[in-house]
Coordinates of C-alpha atoms and ligand atoms in Angstrom, one line a residue:
X1 CA -11.5 -52.6 -27.3
X2 CA -8.5 -50.3 -26.1
X3 CA -7.0 -52.1 -22.8
X4 CA -6.3 -50.5 -19.4
X5 CA -3.5 -52.8 -18.4
X6 CA -0.3 -51.3 -16.4
X7 CA 3.0 -52.8 -16.0
X8 CA 4.6 -52.6 -12.6
X9 CA 7.7 -53.8 -11.1
X10 CA 8.0 -54.7 -7.4
X11 CA 10.8 -52.9 -5.8
X12 CA 14.4 -54.2 -5.5
X13 CA 15.8 -55.2 -2.1
X14 CA 18.4 -53.0 -3.0
X15 CA 16.2 -50.0 -3.8
X16 CA 18.1 -47.6 -1.0
X17 CA 21.1 -47.9 -3.4
X18 CA 19.2 -46.3 -6.5
X19 CA 20.5 -43.3 -8.4
X20 CA 20.5 -39.9 -7.0
X21 CA 21.7 -37.0 -9.6
X22 CA 19.9 -33.8 -9.0
X23 CA 19.0 -33.9 -5.2
X24 CA 21.1 -35.0 -2.4
X25 CA 20.8 -38.8 -0.8
X26 CA 18.4 -39.1 1.9
X27 CA 18.0 -42.5 3.9
X28 CA 15.3 -44.8 2.0
X29 CA 12.8 -46.9 4.2
X30 CA 12.6 -49.8 2.2
X31 CA 9.7 -51.3 4.3
X32 CA 7.8 -48.2 3.7
X33 CA 8.8 -48.0 0.1
X34 CA 7.0 -51.7 -0.1
X35 CA 4.1 -50.6 1.4
X36 CA 3.9 -47.0 -0.9
X37 CA 4.3 -49.3 -4.0
X38 CA 1.5 -51.6 -2.7
X39 CA -0.8 -48.5 -2.3
X40 CA 0.1 -47.2 -5.6
X41 CA -0.6 -50.3 -7.2
X42 CA -4.0 -50.5 -5.4
X43 CA -4.7 -47.2 -6.6
X44 CA -4.4 -48.4 -10.3
X45 CA -6.5 -51.1 -9.7
X46 CA -9.4 -49.2 -8.0
X47 CA -9.5 -46.9 -11.0
X48 CA -10.1 -49.9 -13.5
X49 CA -6.6 -50.7 -14.5
X50 CA -5.4 -54.4 -14.7
X51 CA -1.8 -54.5 -13.3
X52 CA 0.9 -56.7 -14.7
X53 CA 3.8 -57.5 -12.7
X54 CA 7.2 -57.5 -14.7
X55 CA 9.3 -60.2 -13.4
X56 CA 11.3 -58.6 -10.4
X57 CA 15.0 -57.6 -11.2
X58 CA 16.5 -57.6 -7.6
X59 CA 19.9 -56.9 -8.5
X60 CA 18.8 -53.6 -10.2
X61 CA 18.2 -51.0 -7.5
X62 CA 16.2 -48.9 -9.6
X63 CA 14.2 -51.2 -11.5
X64 CA 10.7 -50.3 -9.8
X65 CA 10.9 -47.1 -12.1
X66 CA 9.7 -49.4 -14.7
X67 CA 8.5 -46.7 -17.3
X68 CA 12.2 -46.1 -17.8
X69 CA 12.6 -49.3 -20.0
X70 CA 10.1 -49.3 -22.4
X71 CA 8.3 -46.4 -24.2
X72 CA 5.0 -47.3 -25.7
X73 CA 3.3 -45.8 -29.0
X74 CA 0.3 -47.5 -29.6
X75 CA 0.9 -51.1 -29.7
X76 CA 4.6 -50.8 -30.5
X77 CA 7.1 -51.1 -27.3
X78 CA 10.4 -49.3 -27.8
X79 CA 12.5 -51.0 -25.6
X80 CA 14.9 -48.3 -24.3
X81 CA 18.6 -48.5 -23.7
X82 CA 18.8 -46.5 -20.4
X83 CA 21.3 -43.4 -20.2
X84 CA 22.8 -45.0 -17.0
X85 CA 24.9 -47.9 -17.2
X86 CA 23.6 -49.7 -14.0
X87 CA 20.0 -49.3 -15.3
X88 CA 20.5 -51.5 -18.6
X89 CA 19.9 -54.7 -17.3
X90 CA 16.2 -53.6 -16.4
X91 CA 15.2 -53.9 -19.9
X92 CA 15.3 -57.5 -20.6
X93 CA 12.4 -58.4 -18.2
X94 CA 10.4 -55.8 -19.4
X95 CA 10.8 -56.8 -23.3
X96 CA 9.5 -60.2 -22.4
X97 CA 6.4 -58.7 -20.5
X98 CA 5.5 -56.6 -23.6
X99 CA 6.1 -59.3 -26.1
X100 CA 4.2 -61.9 -24.0
X101 CA 1.4 -58.9 -24.3
X102 CA 1.5 -59.0 -27.9
X103 CA 3.2 -55.8 -28.5
X104 CA 5.3 -55.2 -31.4
X105 CA 8.8 -54.7 -30.3
X106 CA 11.4 -52.0 -31.3
X107 CA 14.9 -51.3 -29.8
X108 CA 17.1 -48.2 -29.1
X109 CA 20.5 -49.5 -30.4
X110 CA 24.0 -48.4 -29.3
X111 CA 25.2 -45.3 -29.4
X112 CA 21.6 -44.3 -28.7
X113 CA 20.7 -44.0 -25.0
X114 CA 16.9 -43.0 -24.2
X115 CA 15.0 -43.4 -20.6
X116 CA 11.3 -43.7 -20.9
X117 CA 10.9 -40.9 -18.2
X118 CA 11.9 -38.5 -21.2
X119 CA 9.1 -39.1 -23.4
X120 CA 5.8 -37.5 -22.9
X121 CA 2.9 -38.3 -25.5
X122 CA 0.3 -35.6 -25.9
X123 CA -2.3 -36.7 -28.5
X124 CA -0.3 -37.8 -31.7
X125 CA 2.8 -35.3 -30.5
X126 CA 5.6 -37.0 -28.6
X127 CA 7.7 -34.9 -26.8
X128 CA 11.2 -36.0 -26.2
X129 CA 13.9 -34.7 -23.6
X130 CA 17.4 -34.1 -24.6
X131 CA 19.2 -34.3 -21.0
X132 CA 21.2 -36.4 -18.8
X133 CA 19.9 -39.5 -19.8
X134 CA 18.4 -39.4 -23.4
X135 CA 21.1 -38.5 -26.2
X136 CA 20.9 -37.4 -30.0
X137 CA 21.0 -40.6 -31.2
X138 CA 18.3 -41.9 -28.9
X139 CA 16.2 -39.1 -30.1
X140 CA 16.9 -39.8 -33.9
X141 CA 15.8 -43.5 -33.3
X142 CA 12.4 -42.7 -31.2
X143 CA 12.0 -40.7 -34.5
X144 CA 12.5 -43.2 -36.6
X145 CA 10.7 -45.8 -35.1
X146 CA 7.1 -43.5 -34.2
X147 CA 7.2 -40.8 -37.0
X148 CA 6.2 -43.8 -39.4
X149 CA 3.2 -44.8 -37.4
X150 CA 2.0 -41.2 -37.2
X151 CA 3.5 -39.1 -34.5
X152 CA 4.9 -35.7 -34.6
X153 CA 8.3 -36.2 -32.4
X154 CA 9.4 -32.9 -30.9
X155 CA 12.8 -32.6 -29.2
X156 CA 13.2 -30.3 -25.9
X157 CA 16.1 -29.6 -23.8
X158 CA 16.0 -30.8 -20.4
X159 CA 18.8 -29.7 -17.9
X160 CA 17.3 -28.8 -14.7
X161 CA 15.7 -32.2 -13.7
X162 CA 16.5 -35.8 -14.5
X163 CA 13.9 -36.2 -17.1
X164 CA 11.6 -34.6 -19.2
X165 CA 8.5 -36.0 -17.1
X166 CA 10.3 -34.7 -13.6
X167 CA 9.6 -31.3 -15.2
X168 CA 6.4 -31.7 -17.3
X169 CA 3.3 -33.8 -17.4
X170 CA -0.1 -33.3 -19.3
X171 CA -3.9 -33.2 -18.0
X172 CA -6.4 -35.0 -20.0
X173 CA -7.2 -31.8 -22.1
X174 CA -3.7 -31.8 -23.5
X175 CA -2.7 -28.5 -21.2
X176 CA 1.0 -29.3 -20.4
X177 CA 1.9 -28.3 -16.4
X178 CA 5.2 -27.8 -15.1
X179 CA 6.9 -25.9 -12.2
X180 CA 8.5 -22.8 -14.0
X181 CA 11.8 -23.0 -12.4
X182 CA 12.3 -26.7 -13.6
X183 CA 11.3 -26.3 -17.0
X184 CA 13.9 -25.1 -19.8
X185 CA 11.5 -24.0 -22.3
X186 CA 8.0 -23.6 -21.3
X187 CA 7.2 -21.7 -24.6
X188 CA 7.7 -25.1 -26.6
X189 CA 4.5 -26.4 -25.2
X190 CA 1.4 -24.7 -27.2
X191 CA -0.8 -24.7 -23.7
X192 CA 1.4 -24.8 -20.6
X193 CA 0.1 -24.1 -17.0
X194 CA 2.6 -23.1 -14.3
X195 CA 1.8 -25.3 -11.0
X196 CA 3.2 -24.1 -7.5
X197 CA 5.0 -27.2 -6.8
X198 CA 7.9 -29.2 -8.6
X199 CA 6.0 -32.6 -7.6
X200 CA 2.8 -31.0 -8.8
X201 CA 4.1 -31.3 -12.6
X202 CA 3.5 -35.1 -12.3
X203 CA 0.3 -36.5 -13.1
X204 CA -1.0 -40.1 -14.3
X205 CA -4.1 -40.1 -16.3
X206 CA -6.4 -42.8 -14.7
X207 CA -9.3 -42.5 -17.2
X208 CA -12.7 -40.9 -16.6
X209 CA -11.0 -37.5 -16.0
X210 CA -9.1 -38.7 -12.9
X211 CA -5.6 -37.5 -12.1
X212 CA -3.3 -39.5 -9.9
X213 CA -0.6 -37.3 -8.2
X214 CA 1.8 -37.3 -5.3
X215 CA 0.7 -36.4 -1.8
X216 CA 3.7 -34.1 -1.9
X217 CA 2.3 -31.3 -4.0
X218 CA -1.2 -30.2 -2.0
X219 CA -1.3 -26.9 -3.6
X220 CA -1.3 -28.1 -7.0
X221 CA -3.8 -30.7 -6.2
X222 CA -6.0 -27.9 -4.9
X223 CA -5.2 -25.8 -8.0
X224 CA -6.3 -28.8 -10.3
X225 CA -9.2 -29.6 -8.3
X226 CA -10.5 -26.0 -8.8
X227 CA -9.8 -26.4 -12.4
X228 CA -12.4 -29.2 -12.2
X229 CA -10.1 -32.3 -12.2
X230 CA -10.6 -35.2 -10.0
X231 CA -7.3 -35.8 -8.2
X232 CA -6.6 -39.0 -6.3
X233 CA -3.2 -38.8 -4.3
X234 CA -0.7 -41.5 -3.2
X235 CA 2.3 -41.0 -0.7
X236 CA 5.5 -41.8 -2.8
X237 CA 7.9 -40.3 -0.3
X238 CA 10.6 -42.8 -0.1
X239 CA 10.4 -43.0 -4.1
X240 CA 11.0 -39.3 -4.2
X241 CA 14.0 -39.4 -2.4
X242 CA 15.4 -41.4 -5.3
X243 CA 14.0 -38.8 -7.9
X244 CA 11.0 -41.0 -8.8
X245 CA 7.8 -39.4 -9.6
X246 CA 4.2 -41.1 -10.0
X247 CA 4.5 -41.4 -13.6
X248 CA 7.6 -43.7 -13.6
X249 CA 6.4 -46.2 -11.3
X250 CA 4.0 -47.7 -14.2
X251 CA 3.9 -48.1 -17.9
X252 CA 0.0 -47.8 -19.1
X253 CA -1.0 -49.7 -22.0
X254 CA -4.0 -48.2 -23.5
X255 CA -3.9 -49.2 -27.0
X256 CA -3.5 -52.8 -26.9
X257 CA -6.2 -54.5 -29.1
X258 CA -6.3 -58.1 -28.1
Ligands
CIR301 N1 10.9 -41.9 -14.9 C1 11.5 -41.6 -13.9 O1 11.3 -40.2 -13.3 N2 12.5 -42.3 -13.4 C2 12.9 -42.0 -12.1 C3 14.4 -42.8 -12.0 C4 15.0 -42.4 -11.0 C5 16.4 -43.3 -10.7 N3 16.6 -43.2 -9.4 C6 17.5 -43.0 -11.7 O2 18.2 -42.0 -11.2 O3 17.5 -43.5 -12.8

């Protein structure tokens, strides 16, 4: 039976010191962030996900963005080597969590760097963004880890946003969605739908045709609802101030056969 487990990680008390690269720094309300995180986790649970908390990493301001520390393909967990040095200590706790779940574990090694936010899976195709956080060696190592498992790894340039998945994600039918001004090469994706808001490019597939989206993209929510999708929204404003999206607050493990 395919699993419906999701890794999440409680925000660090130092969240407000998280990195910002492409946007102006804004004051983060840590109390509100905590409430938003609880509501995000609750939304996953309501839609049938068993949430598993990775041991908190209180010294790592960005540790709540748990998806950057690991990439899953089937039951193989590829532990990343984050492009930002301040985030490297985040991976140990995530490695322990996936090993405990029985995943087969693999690693990105120096000189490779790769953030999980740069990896978008659409069926057997694994798009990897070569950008500010993921380098060429990271792309090669990802390919070496997943191609033998049947993945088709496609590298795409990312220059306008933090991560590939800050620019594009995919709908349940495989259509890739993105806000054109933030996508380097929309033509690299076979089915591409342009959405009216930057935050509208981020969807988490909850299963059963449901999409989890940020409340900050109402026009896109309307567009996707009109196309027959079932949209669930959460307010993640405090994480958006740190360039976080709905996708990066969890790692969904769909193919653990335990
Ligand atoms: N996958 C993601 O979109 N992660 C967001 C990471 C935000 C964090 N402040 C960072 O710059 O690394």
